[in-house]
mmCIF file of C-alpha atoms in Angstrom:
data_model
loop_
_atom_site.group_PDB
_atom_site.id
_atom_site.type_symbol
_atom_site.label_atom_id
_atom_site.label_comp_id
_atom_site.label_asym_id
_atom_site.label_seq_id
_atom_site.Cartn_x
_atom_site.Cartn_y
_atom_site.Cartn_z
ATOM 1 C CA UNK A 17 90.870 266.968 235.743
ATOM 2 C CA UNK A 18 91.147 265.483 239.227
ATOM 3 C CA UNK A 19 90.784 261.768 237.382
ATOM 4 C CA UNK A 20 93.690 262.175 235.422
ATOM 5 C CA UNK A 21 95.934 263.248 238.282
ATOM 6 C CA UNK A 22 95.359 260.299 239.592
ATOM 7 C CA UNK A 23 95.830 258.229 236.538
ATOM 8 C CA UNK A 24 98.803 260.561 236.051
ATOM 9 C CA UNK A 25 99.977 259.355 239.956
ATOM 10 C CA UNK A 26 99.364 255.753 239.278
ATOM 11 C CA UNK A 27 100.879 255.319 236.313
ATOM 12 C CA UNK A 28 104.056 257.481 237.980
ATOM 13 C CA UNK A 29 103.511 254.851 241.440
ATOM 14 C CA UNK A 30 103.635 251.665 239.288
ATOM 15 C CA UNK A 31 106.844 253.389 236.395
ATOM 16 C CA UNK A 32 109.015 253.442 239.718
ATOM 17 C CA UNK A 33 107.806 249.881 241.718
ATOM 18 C CA UNK A 34 109.123 247.823 238.245
ATOM 19 C CA UNK A 35 112.154 250.457 238.428
ATOM 20 C CA UNK A 36 112.759 248.735 241.273
ATOM 21 C CA UNK A 37 111.965 245.806 240.653
ATOM 22 C CA UNK A 38 114.149 245.139 237.181
ATOM 23 C CA UNK A 39 116.721 247.241 239.502
ATOM 24 C CA UNK A 40 117.105 243.809 241.787
ATOM 25 C CA UNK A 41 117.112 241.676 239.111
ATOM 26 C CA UNK A 42 119.791 242.959 237.469
ATOM 27 C CA UNK A 43 122.307 242.856 240.394
ATOM 28 C CA UNK A 44 120.833 239.096 241.815
ATOM 29 C CA UNK A 45 122.189 238.015 238.159
ATOM 30 C CA UNK A 46 125.272 239.138 238.993
ATOM 31 C CA UNK A 47 126.048 237.520 241.975
ATOM 32 C CA UNK A 48 125.309 234.777 244.233
ATOM 33 C CA UNK A 49 122.317 234.160 246.682
ATOM 34 C CA UNK A 50 124.252 231.289 248.071
ATOM 35 C CA UNK A 51 127.482 232.908 248.632
ATOM 36 C CA UNK A 52 128.570 232.753 251.655
ATOM 37 C CA UNK A 53 131.812 234.852 251.483
ATOM 38 C CA UNK A 54 130.671 237.683 251.347
ATOM 39 C CA UNK A 55 131.410 240.246 254.158
ATOM 40 C CA UNK A 56 132.998 237.460 255.808
ATOM 41 C CA UNK A 57 136.720 238.812 255.797
ATOM 42 C CA UNK A 58 138.210 239.092 258.522
ATOM 43 C CA UNK A 59 141.369 241.042 256.559
ATOM 44 C CA UNK A 60 142.753 244.586 258.082
ATOM 45 C CA UNK A 61 142.400 246.376 254.990
ATOM 46 C CA UNK A 62 143.959 250.281 254.289
ATOM 47 C CA UNK A 63 141.272 252.076 255.952
ATOM 48 C CA UNK A 64 143.185 254.732 254.245
ATOM 49 C CA UNK A 65 143.046 254.007 250.869
ATOM 50 C CA UNK A 66 139.726 254.012 248.524
ATOM 51 C CA UNK A 67 138.715 250.628 246.309
ATOM 52 C CA UNK A 68 137.576 249.411 244.181
ATOM 53 C CA UNK A 69 135.206 245.924 244.378
ATOM 54 C CA UNK A 70 135.142 243.132 242.056
ATOM 55 C CA UNK A 71 132.914 240.240 241.249
ATOM 56 C CA UNK A 72 134.462 237.139 239.700
ATOM 57 C CA UNK A 73 132.260 234.046 238.215
ATOM 58 C CA UNK A 74 131.395 232.512 241.300
ATOM 59 C CA UNK A 75 129.811 235.613 243.099
ATOM 60 C CA UNK A 76 132.317 236.517 245.663
ATOM 61 C CA UNK A 77 132.385 240.228 245.833
ATOM 62 C CA UNK A 78 136.330 241.049 246.335
ATOM 63 C CA UNK A 79 138.002 244.580 246.897
ATOM 64 C CA UNK A 80 140.732 246.256 244.751
ATOM 65 C CA UNK A 81 143.084 248.732 245.032
ATOM 66 C CA UNK A 82 145.085 250.823 242.413
ATOM 67 C CA UNK A 83 148.923 250.830 242.180
ATOM 68 C CA UNK A 84 150.334 252.553 240.481
ATOM 69 C CA UNK A 85 149.641 252.214 236.600
ATOM 70 C CA UNK A 86 148.360 248.957 237.854
ATOM 71 C CA UNK A 87 144.803 247.572 239.584
ATOM 72 C CA UNK A 88 145.096 244.466 241.642
ATOM 73 C CA UNK A 89 142.539 242.380 243.172
ATOM 74 C CA UNK A 90 143.040 243.027 247.532
ATOM 75 C CA UNK A 91 142.180 239.960 248.001
ATOM 76 C CA UNK A 92 143.187 236.211 247.643
ATOM 77 C CA UNK A 93 140.765 234.324 244.915
ATOM 78 C CA UNK A 94 138.356 231.963 245.886
ATOM 79 C CA UNK A 95 135.972 231.398 242.961
ATOM 80 C CA UNK A 96 135.471 226.813 242.710
ATOM 81 C CA UNK A 97 134.822 227.845 239.289
ATOM 82 C CA UNK A 98 136.306 228.860 235.738
ATOM 83 C CA UNK A 99 135.850 231.759 233.840
ATOM 84 C CA UNK A 100 132.419 230.164 232.328
ATOM 85 C CA UNK A 101 131.091 228.295 234.478
ATOM 86 C CA UNK A 102 132.470 225.332 235.026
ATOM 87 C CA UNK A 103 132.617 223.768 238.208
ATOM 88 C CA UNK A 104 136.875 223.697 239.320
ATOM 89 C CA UNK A 105 137.412 219.790 241.173
ATOM 90 C CA UNK A 106 138.039 220.030 244.820
ATOM 91 C CA UNK A 107 140.543 217.825 246.001
ATOM 92 C CA UNK A 108 140.761 216.839 250.107
ATOM 93 C CA UNK A 109 142.032 213.664 249.954
ATOM 94 C CA UNK A 110 146.252 213.496 250.460
ATOM 95 C CA UNK A 111 146.756 210.709 248.518
ATOM 96 C CA UNK A 112 144.110 212.690 245.243
ATOM 97 C CA UNK A 113 145.717 215.101 245.550
ATOM 98 C CA UNK A 114 150.031 213.556 244.917
ATOM 99 C CA UNK A 115 147.796 212.085 241.780
ATOM 100 C CA UNK A 116 146.911 214.931 241.158
ATOM 101 C CA UNK A 117 147.839 214.732 237.275
ATOM 102 C CA UNK A 118 144.694 217.673 236.230
ATOM 103 C CA UNK A 119 143.471 220.450 237.809
ATOM 104 C CA UNK A 120 142.147 221.814 241.040
ATOM 105 C CA UNK A 121 141.524 223.885 244.358
ATOM 106 C CA UNK A 122 141.462 222.921 247.819
ATOM 107 C CA UNK A 123 140.580 224.493 251.027
ATOM 108 C CA UNK A 124 143.357 225.070 253.719
ATOM 109 C CA UNK A 125 142.958 221.826 255.959
ATOM 110 C CA UNK A 126 139.519 221.719 254.374
ATOM 111 C CA UNK A 127 138.752 223.828 256.880
ATOM 112 C CA UNK A 128 135.244 224.993 255.978
ATOM 113 C CA UNK A 129 135.103 228.023 258.537
ATOM 114 C CA UNK A 130 132.813 231.039 256.192
ATOM 115 C CA UNK A 131 135.856 233.311 257.866
ATOM 116 C CA UNK A 132 138.425 231.920 256.744
ATOM 117 C CA UNK A 133 137.751 230.936 253.039
ATOM 118 C CA UNK A 134 136.960 234.841 252.582
ATOM 119 C CA UNK A 135 139.901 235.843 254.386
ATOM 120 C CA UNK A 136 141.960 233.871 253.023
ATOM 121 C CA UNK A 137 140.904 232.253 249.812
ATOM 122 C CA UNK A 138 141.811 229.204 248.396
ATOM 123 C CA UNK A 139 144.514 227.362 247.351
ATOM 124 C CA UNK A 140 144.952 225.877 243.820
ATOM 125 C CA UNK A 141 147.421 223.791 241.430
ATOM 126 C CA UNK A 142 149.364 225.210 238.416
ATOM 127 C CA UNK A 143 146.713 223.362 235.998
ATOM 128 C CA UNK A 144 144.130 225.785 237.939
ATOM 129 C CA UNK A 145 145.922 228.596 237.243
ATOM 130 C CA UNK A 146 146.635 227.888 233.111
ATOM 131 C CA UNK A 147 143.157 226.052 231.979
ATOM 132 C CA UNK A 148 141.949 227.583 228.683
ATOM 133 C CA UNK A 149 138.710 227.990 230.308
ATOM 134 C CA UNK A 150 140.302 230.744 232.433
ATOM 135 C CA UNK A 151 140.664 230.918 236.727
ATOM 136 C CA UNK A 152 140.027 234.991 237.258
ATOM 137 C CA UNK A 153 137.163 236.860 236.479
ATOM 138 C CA UNK A 154 136.174 238.808 233.288
ATOM 139 C CA UNK A 155 138.432 241.288 232.348
ATOM 140 C CA UNK A 156 141.316 240.755 234.378
ATOM 141 C CA UNK A 157 143.959 237.553 234.321
ATOM 142 C CA UNK A 158 146.715 235.830 237.159
ATOM 143 C CA UNK A 159 149.475 238.269 237.235
ATOM 144 C CA UNK A 160 152.419 237.441 235.478
ATOM 145 C CA UNK A 161 155.920 237.607 236.211
ATOM 146 C CA UNK A 162 155.998 241.423 234.673
ATOM 147 C CA UNK A 163 153.512 242.287 236.906
ATOM 148 C CA UNK A 164 155.080 241.204 239.861
ATOM 149 C CA UNK A 165 158.013 242.616 239.033
ATOM 150 C CA UNK A 166 156.368 245.509 238.250
ATOM 151 C CA UNK A 167 154.706 245.679 241.561
ATOM 152 C CA UNK A 168 157.749 245.479 243.627
ATOM 153 C CA UNK A 169 159.984 248.349 241.575
ATOM 154 C CA UNK A 170 157.370 250.432 242.583
ATOM 155 C CA UNK A 171 156.992 249.702 246.342
ATOM 156 C CA UNK A 172 161.069 250.065 246.046
ATOM 157 C CA UNK A 173 162.462 246.483 244.965
ATOM 158 C CA UNK A 174 163.157 243.032 247.366
ATOM 159 C CA UNK A 175 164.446 243.714 250.092
ATOM 160 C CA UNK A 176 160.798 247.212 251.461
ATOM 161 C CA UNK A 177 158.370 246.087 249.141
ATOM 162 C CA UNK A 178 156.513 243.088 251.155
ATOM 163 C CA UNK A 179 156.232 245.394 254.512
ATOM 164 C CA UNK A 180 154.515 248.245 251.628
ATOM 165 C CA UNK A 181 152.238 244.540 250.718
ATOM 166 C CA UNK A 182 151.616 242.842 254.080
ATOM 167 C CA UNK A 183 149.129 242.873 256.199
ATOM 168 C CA UNK A 184 149.572 245.328 259.286
ATOM 169 C CA UNK A 185 150.165 243.581 263.144
ATOM 170 C CA UNK A 186 148.953 239.809 263.986
ATOM 171 C CA UNK A 187 146.078 239.199 263.506
ATOM 172 C CA UNK A 188 146.630 236.760 260.600
ATOM 173 C CA UNK A 189 150.536 237.245 260.203
ATOM 174 C CA UNK A 190 152.076 234.786 263.650
ATOM 175 C CA UNK A 191 155.132 236.638 265.067
ATOM 176 C CA UNK A 192 157.478 239.099 264.111
ATOM 177 C CA UNK A 193 155.432 240.635 260.864
ATOM 178 C CA UNK A 194 158.645 242.537 259.688
ATOM 179 C CA UNK A 195 158.091 245.690 258.337
ATOM 180 C CA UNK A 196 153.934 245.482 257.684
ATOM 181 C CA UNK A 197 152.501 249.046 256.999
ATOM 182 C CA UNK A 198 150.341 247.261 253.879
ATOM 183 C CA UNK A 199 150.267 251.452 252.411
ATOM 184 C CA UNK A 200 150.220 249.746 249.117
ATOM 185 C CA UNK A 201 146.019 248.778 250.642
ATOM 186 C CA UNK A 202 146.713 245.237 248.675
ATOM 187 C CA UNK A 203 146.575 243.433 251.969
ATOM 188 C CA UNK A 204 148.660 240.247 251.041
ATOM 189 C CA UNK A 205 148.183 237.819 253.158
ATOM 190 C CA UNK A 206 149.222 234.242 254.834
ATOM 191 C CA UNK A 207 147.946 231.836 253.868
ATOM 192 C CA UNK A 208 149.938 228.218 253.705
ATOM 193 C CA UNK A 209 149.818 225.971 251.566
ATOM 194 C CA UNK A 210 149.250 222.863 250.073
ATOM 195 C CA UNK A 211 152.749 220.782 248.748
ATOM 196 C CA UNK A 212 153.205 218.056 246.496
ATOM 197 C CA UNK A 213 152.218 215.089 248.529
ATOM 198 C CA UNK A 214 149.198 216.776 249.867
ATOM 199 C CA UNK A 215 150.416 218.074 253.170
ATOM 200 C CA UNK A 216 148.815 221.385 254.355
ATOM 201 C CA UNK A 217 151.718 223.993 256.247
ATOM 202 C CA UNK A 218 152.742 227.287 257.061
ATOM 203 C CA UNK A 219 149.312 229.119 257.176
ATOM 204 C CA UNK A 220 150.180 232.316 259.515
ATOM 205 C CA UNK A 221 153.595 232.795 258.697
ATOM 206 C CA UNK A 222 154.372 232.206 254.763
ATOM 207 C CA UNK A 223 151.920 233.780 251.336
ATOM 208 C CA UNK A 224 152.560 232.171 247.864
ATOM 209 C CA UNK A 225 150.726 233.190 245.237
ATOM 210 C CA UNK A 226 151.196 231.884 241.243
ATOM 211 C CA UNK A 227 152.577 233.551 238.038
ATOM 212 C CA UNK A 228 150.732 232.834 235.685
ATOM 213 C CA UNK A 229 154.304 232.124 234.280
ATOM 214 C CA UNK A 230 155.431 228.588 233.745
ATOM 215 C CA UNK A 231 159.330 227.612 234.637
ATOM 216 C CA UNK A 232 159.073 224.273 232.836
ATOM 217 C CA UNK A 233 157.444 220.758 232.701
ATOM 218 C CA UNK A 234 157.857 220.721 236.334
ATOM 219 C CA UNK A 235 157.519 224.166 238.200
ATOM 220 C CA UNK A 236 155.754 226.943 237.990
ATOM 221 C CA UNK A 237 156.857 230.931 238.650
ATOM 222 C CA UNK A 238 155.746 231.736 242.108
ATOM 223 C CA UNK A 239 155.712 235.211 244.062
ATOM 224 C CA UNK A 240 155.876 234.686 248.188
ATOM 225 C CA UNK A 241 156.536 237.442 251.490
ATOM 226 C CA UNK A 242 157.133 235.750 255.115
ATOM 227 C CA UNK A 243 156.166 236.932 258.705
ATOM 228 C CA UNK A 244 159.841 237.556 259.934
ATOM 229 C CA UNK A 245 161.966 240.033 257.376
ATOM 230 C CA UNK A 246 159.661 242.874 254.330
ATOM 231 C CA UNK A 247 160.689 241.085 251.388
ATOM 232 C CA UNK A 248 159.465 239.906 248.452
ATOM 233 C CA UNK A 249 160.990 236.642 246.778
ATOM 234 C CA UNK A 250 160.395 235.197 243.478
ATOM 235 C CA UNK A 251 161.637 231.144 242.683
ATOM 236 C CA UNK A 252 160.209 227.978 240.803
ATOM 237 C CA UNK A 253 157.910 225.164 242.283
ATOM 238 C CA UNK A 254 156.500 222.132 241.822
ATOM 239 C CA UNK A 255 153.453 222.613 239.915
ATOM 240 C CA UNK A 256 151.096 220.808 242.126
ATOM 241 C CA UNK A 257 151.320 222.209 245.306
ATOM 242 C CA UNK A 258 148.203 225.267 245.878
ATOM 243 C CA UNK A 259 149.145 228.418 246.139
ATOM 244 C CA UNK A 260 146.942 231.559 246.378
ATOM 245 C CA UNK A 261 146.170 233.838 243.767
ATOM 246 C CA UNK A 262 145.981 237.287 243.101
ATOM 247 C CA UNK A 263 144.033 239.244 239.722
ATOM 248 C CA UNK A 264 145.039 242.053 238.248
ATOM 249 C CA UNK A 265 142.647 244.394 235.622
ATOM 250 C CA UNK A 266 143.766 243.653 231.763
#
C-alpha cells in the first residue's frame, strides 16, 4: 500500500511538472523572446481605467481600452512585421525615404532607444498601412475614418475629444497640452512625423495617425492632435509621410 501511494505521488508530481513546462512553451510561442520593448513604455496611462492586452505578430504586447462600443489599442503600433510574419522594410536614409514608392517604417530620428520606441511606437508610410499582408494583428485592423469619427463623436466632438484622448501632463507633450484629461484611457502621444522628403519633425507637439481610407492617388486621410488645444482634426496628407498607427478590434 505504501509503494502504491508513493507511485501515485510521483505520477502526480510529474503531471504538474509537465503541465508547467507545456504552459511555458505555449507562452513563449506567443511572444518574441528577443523583443526588448515590452514593459519599457514611459506613457502615463489612466490609472482609473481597466486595460486589456494584445500581442502582435512581432511579439509586442500592448494595452487595449474599451471606449463606447469600440476596443482600441492604447499604444501606438510598433511592429516590424506584417501579419504573415514577413518583414516591413526599415528605411533610415532621408534620400531613400524621399525616393520611396513602396512600403516602409522608421523610428523617429532613427532612434535605437528601447524606451522611445516602446513609448512612441514607429512611423509607417501609407503603403505599409495599405499592404495586403496586413499591418494590424490578427483580429484587429487599422482604424477607418468612420471608426475615428465614432470615437470623436462619442467623446463630445472635434473641439473636445482630443483632450479626452491625450495623455495628461508634460512628460511627452510639450508646453500647454491643452485640456488633456485622458479620461478615455486612449493615451494619445505626440509621436511626430517624417515628411515626404525624409525629414523628422514635431515630436512632442503633434500626434498624427493614419486612417485606413485613402483620398486619391496622392493622399490619404489622417487624424491629428496637437499640444496647445483639445481638438482632434482630420485631413489628407501625402502618402509618403510616416505617421503613427492605432488599430481597433474587428
